[in-house]
């Protein structure tokens, strides 16, 4: 789409580049990125008498966020001395470019509960937790889908032993793979080699996530577990805009640096009005298999303290254990490989809490 249009019959005294430069100072609420880099500025027109019209594509159903962005756009452009009038128009476009309704329908309406699994930083075992929680929910008799939204590091195929698998096509939609009773989809299934690096800018990430949800024939499910990439960026924003999330679960380890990032994760979801189901403390402690002595390698109890501080639920502790790591590496998660182990019990207890908190 052409961003710049000049309908001023006389020579304008302001440049469209200057307007765009000013708009780059407006951050999307709750994020460090600006509305221009997020692709929300669809068009800038300079009209007669130096009036400016800006067309925005804001894909959220949160009216407060829309109002905030529109207000800031009017403010920054009105502050340009040469501008006499500012008109801001908000529209939403679908994947094919047609104008959509003012309120965009939420995707995957056939799925009851959509839950994002997030972490403020990498290396805390978020994907391991997501995979085992999905399997634990399935073992409790619910219908579960697992969506690997970690575009840059799609590890779900490895953890489920599906690295060589490819989805089929039916009625122009991809058929999600199935393993251990859950449906699974990941961009890792679509890459030519598992070592292929995904080097994409934000808009491509957002588009890929949307396609992996809309162009996949997901069944009617009770739970849709979404493994997000670490941090607070494009994938998190896209998911919160496209889906009506039942809530988010933050995975953290006990050390201070991970907990500090977990707080940022909670703050991000709260700013986009996604409920926090709770925080899980992963790698909480280690039990020596020889002497059975408990060692708190990364400290202990930090996540529970953060939960008290933030007023969010604490969902439980997952131990640091070689069996969990071995199962993930071999494609047989511990919940499946060792169903009677203490590690599996920990995941099952968290799954039970999730089911209780999503009852309605």
Coordinates of C-alpha atoms in Angstrom, one line a residue:
X1 CA 0.0 0.0 0.0
X2 CA 1.2 3.5 -0.9
X3 CA 1.7 5.3 2.4
X4 CA 2.2 8.8 1.0
X5 CA -0.4 10.8 -0.9
X6 CA -0.4 14.5 -1.8
X7 CA -3.8 16.0 -2.7
X8 CA -2.7 19.5 -2.1
X9 CA -3.1 21.4 -5.4
X10 CA -0.6 24.0 -4.3
X11 CA 2.9 23.2 -3.2
X12 CA 2.8 21.9 0.4
X13 CA 4.8 23.6 3.1
X14 CA 5.2 20.4 5.1
X15 CA 6.6 17.1 4.0
X16 CA 5.1 13.7 4.4
X17 CA 8.5 12.4 5.5
X18 CA 8.4 14.9 8.4
X19 CA 5.0 13.7 9.5
X20 CA 6.1 10.0 9.4
X21 CA 9.2 11.0 11.4
X22 CA 6.9 12.5 14.1
X23 CA 4.7 9.4 14.1
X24 CA 7.7 7.2 14.8
X25 CA 7.9 8.8 18.2
X26 CA 4.5 7.2 19.2
X27 CA 5.0 3.8 20.9
X28 CA 2.3 1.2 20.9
X29 CA 1.0 1.1 24.5
X30 CA 3.0 -1.4 26.6
X31 CA 5.7 -1.9 23.9
X32 CA 9.0 -0.2 23.0
X33 CA 8.2 -0.3 19.3
X34 CA 6.5 2.6 17.4
X35 CA 3.3 2.4 15.4
X36 CA 5.1 3.0 12.2
X37 CA 7.4 0.0 12.5
X38 CA 4.4 -2.1 13.6
X39 CA 2.9 -1.2 10.2
X40 CA -0.1 0.6 11.7
X41 CA 0.3 3.8 9.6
X42 CA -1.4 2.8 6.3
X43 CA -1.6 6.2 4.7
X44 CA -0.6 9.8 5.1
X45 CA -2.3 12.5 3.0
X46 CA -1.6 16.2 2.7
X47 CA -4.8 18.0 1.7
X48 CA -5.6 21.5 0.7
X49 CA -4.6 24.2 3.1
X50 CA -2.0 21.9 4.8
X51 CA -4.6 19.7 6.3
X52 CA -3.3 16.2 7.1
X53 CA -5.2 12.9 7.0
X54 CA -3.7 9.8 8.6
X55 CA -5.2 6.4 8.1
X56 CA -4.4 3.8 10.8
X57 CA -4.8 0.0 10.9
X58 CA -5.0 -0.8 14.6
X59 CA -5.8 -4.5 15.1
X60 CA -7.1 -4.5 18.6
X61 CA -10.5 -4.6 20.1
X62 CA -9.4 -2.6 23.1
X63 CA -11.0 0.8 22.6
X64 CA -8.7 2.4 25.1
X65 CA -5.6 1.5 23.1
X66 CA -7.2 2.9 19.9
X67 CA -8.2 6.1 21.7
X68 CA -4.8 6.5 23.1
X69 CA -3.0 6.1 19.8
X70 CA -5.5 8.4 17.9
X71 CA -5.1 11.1 20.6
X72 CA -1.2 10.9 20.4
X73 CA -1.3 11.0 16.5
X74 CA -3.4 14.1 16.6
X75 CA -1.2 15.7 19.3
X76 CA 2.2 15.1 17.5
X77 CA 1.0 16.2 14.1
X78 CA -0.9 19.3 15.4
X79 CA 2.4 20.3 17.1
X80 CA 3.9 20.8 13.6
X81 CA 3.6 24.6 13.0
X82 CA 2.7 24.3 9.3
X83 CA -0.3 21.9 10.0
X84 CA -3.7 23.6 10.1
X85 CA -5.9 20.6 10.7
X86 CA -5.5 16.9 11.5
X87 CA -8.0 14.1 10.7
X88 CA -7.3 10.6 11.9
X89 CA -9.2 7.6 10.5
X90 CA -9.0 4.1 11.9
X91 CA -9.7 1.1 9.7
X92 CA -8.9 -2.5 10.0
X93 CA -8.0 -4.7 7.1
X94 CA -8.1 -8.4 6.6
X95 CA -5.4 -10.6 5.1
X96 CA -6.7 -9.8 1.5
X97 CA -6.7 -6.1 2.1
X98 CA -10.5 -5.5 2.1
X99 CA -11.9 -3.2 4.8
X100 CA -13.2 -5.2 7.7
X101 CA -15.8 -4.3 10.3
X102 CA -14.9 -1.9 13.0
X103 CA -14.8 -4.8 15.5
X104 CA -12.8 -7.6 14.0
X105 CA -14.0 -11.1 14.8
X106 CA -11.7 -13.0 17.0
X107 CA -10.0 -16.0 15.4
X108 CA -10.4 -19.7 16.4
X109 CA -13.9 -19.2 17.9
X110 CA -14.3 -23.0 18.0
X111 CA -11.7 -23.3 20.7
X112 CA -12.8 -22.7 24.3
X113 CA -9.7 -21.6 26.1
X114 CA -6.6 -20.0 24.5
X115 CA -3.7 -19.7 26.8
X116 CA -0.3 -18.0 26.1
X117 CA 2.8 -19.5 27.7
X118 CA 5.4 -16.7 27.9
X119 CA 8.6 -15.7 29.6
X120 CA 10.4 -12.5 30.0
X121 CA 13.7 -14.0 28.9
X122 CA 15.0 -17.1 27.1
X123 CA 16.5 -20.1 28.8
X124 CA 13.9 -20.6 31.5
X125 CA 12.4 -23.8 30.0
X126 CA 9.2 -22.1 28.6
X127 CA 8.8 -24.5 25.7
X128 CA 9.4 -27.6 27.9
X129 CA 6.7 -26.3 30.3
X130 CA 4.3 -25.6 27.4
X131 CA 4.7 -29.0 25.9
X132 CA 4.3 -30.9 29.2
X133 CA 1.4 -28.8 30.3
X134 CA -0.4 -29.4 27.0
X135 CA 0.1 -33.2 27.4
X136 CA -0.9 -33.0 31.1
X137 CA -4.2 -31.3 30.1
X138 CA -4.8 -34.0 27.5
X139 CA -4.2 -36.7 30.1
X140 CA -7.0 -35.1 32.2
X141 CA -9.4 -35.8 29.4
X142 CA -9.5 -32.5 27.5
X143 CA -9.0 -31.8 23.8
X144 CA -5.8 -29.9 23.4
X145 CA -3.9 -28.1 20.6
X146 CA -0.3 -26.8 20.9
X147 CA 0.7 -23.9 18.7
X148 CA 4.4 -23.1 18.5
X149 CA 4.4 -19.3 18.0
X150 CA 8.2 -19.1 18.7
X151 CA 9.0 -18.2 15.1
X152 CA 12.7 -17.7 15.6
X153 CA 13.3 -20.8 17.7
X154 CA 10.6 -23.4 17.0
X155 CA 11.6 -26.3 19.3
X156 CA 8.2 -28.0 19.7
X157 CA 8.8 -30.4 16.8
X158 CA 12.0 -31.6 18.5
X159 CA 10.4 -32.0 21.9
X160 CA 7.6 -34.1 20.4
X161 CA 9.7 -36.2 18.1
X162 CA 8.2 -34.6 15.0
X163 CA 11.3 -33.0 13.5
X164 CA 10.9 -34.8 10.2
X165 CA 7.1 -34.5 10.0
X166 CA 5.2 -32.3 7.6
X167 CA 1.5 -31.3 7.7
X168 CA -0.9 -32.5 5.0
X169 CA -3.3 -30.3 3.1
X170 CA -7.0 -30.6 2.9
X171 CA -9.5 -28.1 1.5
X172 CA -6.7 -25.6 1.1
X173 CA -5.9 -25.8 4.8
X174 CA -3.0 -27.4 6.6
X175 CA -3.9 -30.3 8.8
X176 CA -2.2 -30.1 12.2
X177 CA -0.1 -33.0 13.2
X178 CA -1.1 -35.2 16.1
X179 CA 1.1 -36.7 18.8
X180 CA 0.2 -38.2 22.2
X181 CA -3.4 -37.1 21.7
X182 CA -2.8 -33.4 21.0
X183 CA -2.9 -31.4 17.8
X184 CA 0.3 -29.6 17.0
X185 CA 1.4 -26.9 14.6
X186 CA 4.8 -25.1 14.2
X187 CA 6.6 -23.1 11.6
X188 CA 9.4 -25.7 12.2
X189 CA 7.3 -28.2 10.2
X190 CA 7.5 -25.8 7.2
X191 CA 11.2 -25.1 7.1
X192 CA 13.4 -26.9 4.6
X193 CA 15.9 -27.9 7.2
X194 CA 15.6 -27.9 11.0
X195 CA 18.8 -25.8 11.1
X196 CA 17.3 -23.1 8.8
X197 CA 17.4 -19.7 10.6
X198 CA 14.3 -17.5 10.4
X199 CA 15.4 -13.9 9.8
X200 CA 12.3 -11.9 9.6
X201 CA 11.3 -8.4 10.5
X202 CA 8.2 -7.7 12.7
X203 CA 5.5 -7.5 10.1
X204 CA 6.5 -10.9 8.6
X205 CA 6.5 -12.5 12.1
X206 CA 3.0 -11.2 12.7
X207 CA 1.7 -12.4 9.3
X208 CA 3.2 -15.9 9.8
X209 CA 1.6 -16.2 13.2
X210 CA -1.8 -15.2 11.7
X211 CA -1.5 -17.6 8.9
X212 CA -0.5 -20.5 11.1
X213 CA -3.8 -19.9 13.0
X214 CA -6.2 -19.1 10.1
X215 CA -4.8 -21.5 7.5
X216 CA -4.7 -24.5 9.7
X217 CA -7.8 -26.8 10.2
X218 CA -7.8 -26.7 14.0
X219 CA -10.5 -28.9 15.6
X220 CA -13.0 -27.9 18.3
X221 CA -10.7 -27.9 21.3
X222 CA -10.9 -27.3 25.0
X223 CA -7.4 -25.8 25.3
X224 CA -5.1 -24.1 22.8
X225 CA -1.7 -23.7 24.3
X226 CA 0.5 -21.1 22.6
X227 CA 4.2 -21.3 23.1
X228 CA 5.4 -17.7 22.6
X229 CA 9.0 -16.6 22.0
X230 CA 10.8 -15.1 25.0
X231 CA 10.5 -11.4 25.6
X232 CA 7.8 -8.8 24.8
X233 CA 7.6 -8.1 21.1
X234 CA 5.8 -8.7 17.8
X235 CA 4.6 -12.2 18.5
X236 CA 3.1 -11.3 21.8
X237 CA 1.3 -8.3 20.4
X238 CA 0.0 -10.2 17.4
X239 CA -1.4 -13.0 19.6
X240 CA -3.1 -10.6 22.0
X241 CA -4.7 -8.7 19.1
X242 CA -5.8 -11.7 17.1
X243 CA -7.1 -14.0 19.8
X244 CA -9.4 -13.6 22.7
X245 CA -7.0 -15.1 25.2
X246 CA -8.3 -16.8 28.4
X247 CA -5.1 -15.7 30.0
X248 CA -1.3 -15.9 30.0
X249 CA 1.1 -18.0 32.1
X250 CA 4.5 -16.7 32.8
X251 CA 7.4 -19.1 33.2
X252 CA 10.4 -18.0 35.3
X253 CA 13.3 -19.5 37.2
X254 CA 14.1 -18.4 40.8
X255 CA 17.1 -16.2 40.1
X256 CA 16.7 -12.4 40.3
X257 CA 17.4 -11.7 36.6
X258 CA 14.7 -14.1 35.4
X259 CA 12.2 -12.8 37.9
X260 CA 12.8 -9.2 36.9
X261 CA 12.0 -10.1 33.3
X262 CA 9.0 -12.1 34.5
X263 CA 7.6 -8.9 36.0
X264 CA 8.0 -7.2 32.6
X265 CA 6.0 -10.1 31.1
X266 CA 3.2 -9.7 33.5
X267 CA 3.2 -5.9 32.9
X268 CA 3.0 -6.4 29.2
X269 CA 0.0 -8.6 29.3
X270 CA -1.8 -6.4 31.8
X271 CA -1.3 -3.4 29.5
X272 CA -3.0 -5.3 26.6
X273 CA -5.7 -6.4 29.0
X274 CA -4.9 -10.2 29.0
X275 CA -5.6 -11.9 32.3
X276 CA -2.7 -13.4 34.1
X277 CA -3.5 -17.0 35.0
X278 CA -0.3 -17.2 37.1
X279 CA 3.4 -17.7 37.3
X280 CA 5.3 -21.0 37.3
X281 CA 8.7 -21.4 38.9
X282 CA 10.7 -23.7 36.7
X283 CA 14.0 -25.3 37.7
X284 CA 12.9 -24.5 41.2
X285 CA 15.1 -27.1 43.0
X286 CA 17.2 -30.2 42.3
X287 CA 16.9 -33.5 44.1
X288 CA 20.2 -35.6 43.8
X289 CA 19.3 -39.0 42.5
X290 CA 22.0 -40.6 44.6
X291 CA 21.7 -39.0 48.1
X292 CA 18.2 -37.5 47.6
X293 CA 19.4 -34.2 49.0
X294 CA 17.6 -31.1 47.8
X295 CA 19.7 -28.3 46.3
X296 CA 18.3 -24.9 45.3
X297 CA 20.7 -24.2 42.5
X298 CA 19.1 -21.0 41.2
X299 CA 17.8 -19.9 44.7
X300 CA 14.2 -20.7 45.5
X301 CA 10.8 -19.1 46.2
X302 CA 11.5 -16.0 44.1
X303 CA 8.5 -16.6 41.9
X304 CA 6.1 -17.0 44.8
X305 CA 7.4 -13.7 46.2
X306 CA 6.8 -11.9 42.9
X307 CA 3.3 -13.3 42.8
X308 CA 2.6 -11.8 46.2
X309 CA 4.1 -8.5 45.1
X310 CA 2.1 -8.4 41.9
X311 CA -1.1 -9.9 43.2
X312 CA -1.2 -12.8 40.7
X313 CA -1.6 -16.5 41.4
X314 CA 1.4 -18.8 41.9
X315 CA 0.8 -22.0 39.9
X316 CA 3.6 -24.2 41.3
X317 CA 7.2 -25.4 41.2
X318 CA 8.8 -27.6 38.5
X319 CA 12.0 -29.2 39.6
X320 CA 15.3 -29.1 37.7
X321 CA 15.7 -32.7 36.7
X322 CA 17.7 -34.6 34.0
X323 CA 14.6 -36.7 33.1
X324 CA 12.8 -33.6 31.9
X325 CA 15.7 -32.6 29.8
X326 CA 16.3 -36.1 28.4
X327 CA 12.6 -36.5 27.5
X328 CA 12.6 -33.2 25.7
X329 CA 15.8 -34.0 23.7
X330 CA 14.5 -37.4 22.7
X331 CA 11.1 -36.3 21.7
X332 CA 9.3 -38.2 24.6
X333 CA 8.3 -35.6 27.2
X334 CA 8.5 -36.7 30.8
X335 CA 4.7 -36.5 31.2
X336 CA 4.5 -39.3 28.6
X337 CA 7.7 -41.2 29.3
X338 CA 7.4 -41.3 33.1
X339 CA 3.7 -40.8 34.0
X340 CA 4.2 -41.8 37.7
X341 CA 7.3 -39.6 38.3
X342 CA 7.3 -36.6 40.7
X343 CA 8.1 -34.4 37.7
X344 CA 4.9 -35.5 36.0
X345 CA 3.0 -35.0 39.2
X346 CA 4.2 -31.4 39.3
X347 CA 3.0 -30.8 35.7
X348 CA -0.4 -32.5 36.5
X349 CA -0.9 -30.3 39.5
X350 CA -0.3 -27.2 37.5
X351 CA -2.7 -28.5 34.8
X352 CA -5.4 -29.0 37.4
X353 CA -4.9 -25.4 38.6
X354 CA -5.3 -24.2 35.0
X355 CA -8.5 -26.1 34.6
X356 CA -9.9 -24.7 37.8
X357 CA -9.0 -21.1 36.9
X358 CA -10.6 -21.4 33.5
X359 CA -13.9 -22.8 34.6
X360 CA -16.9 -20.7 33.7

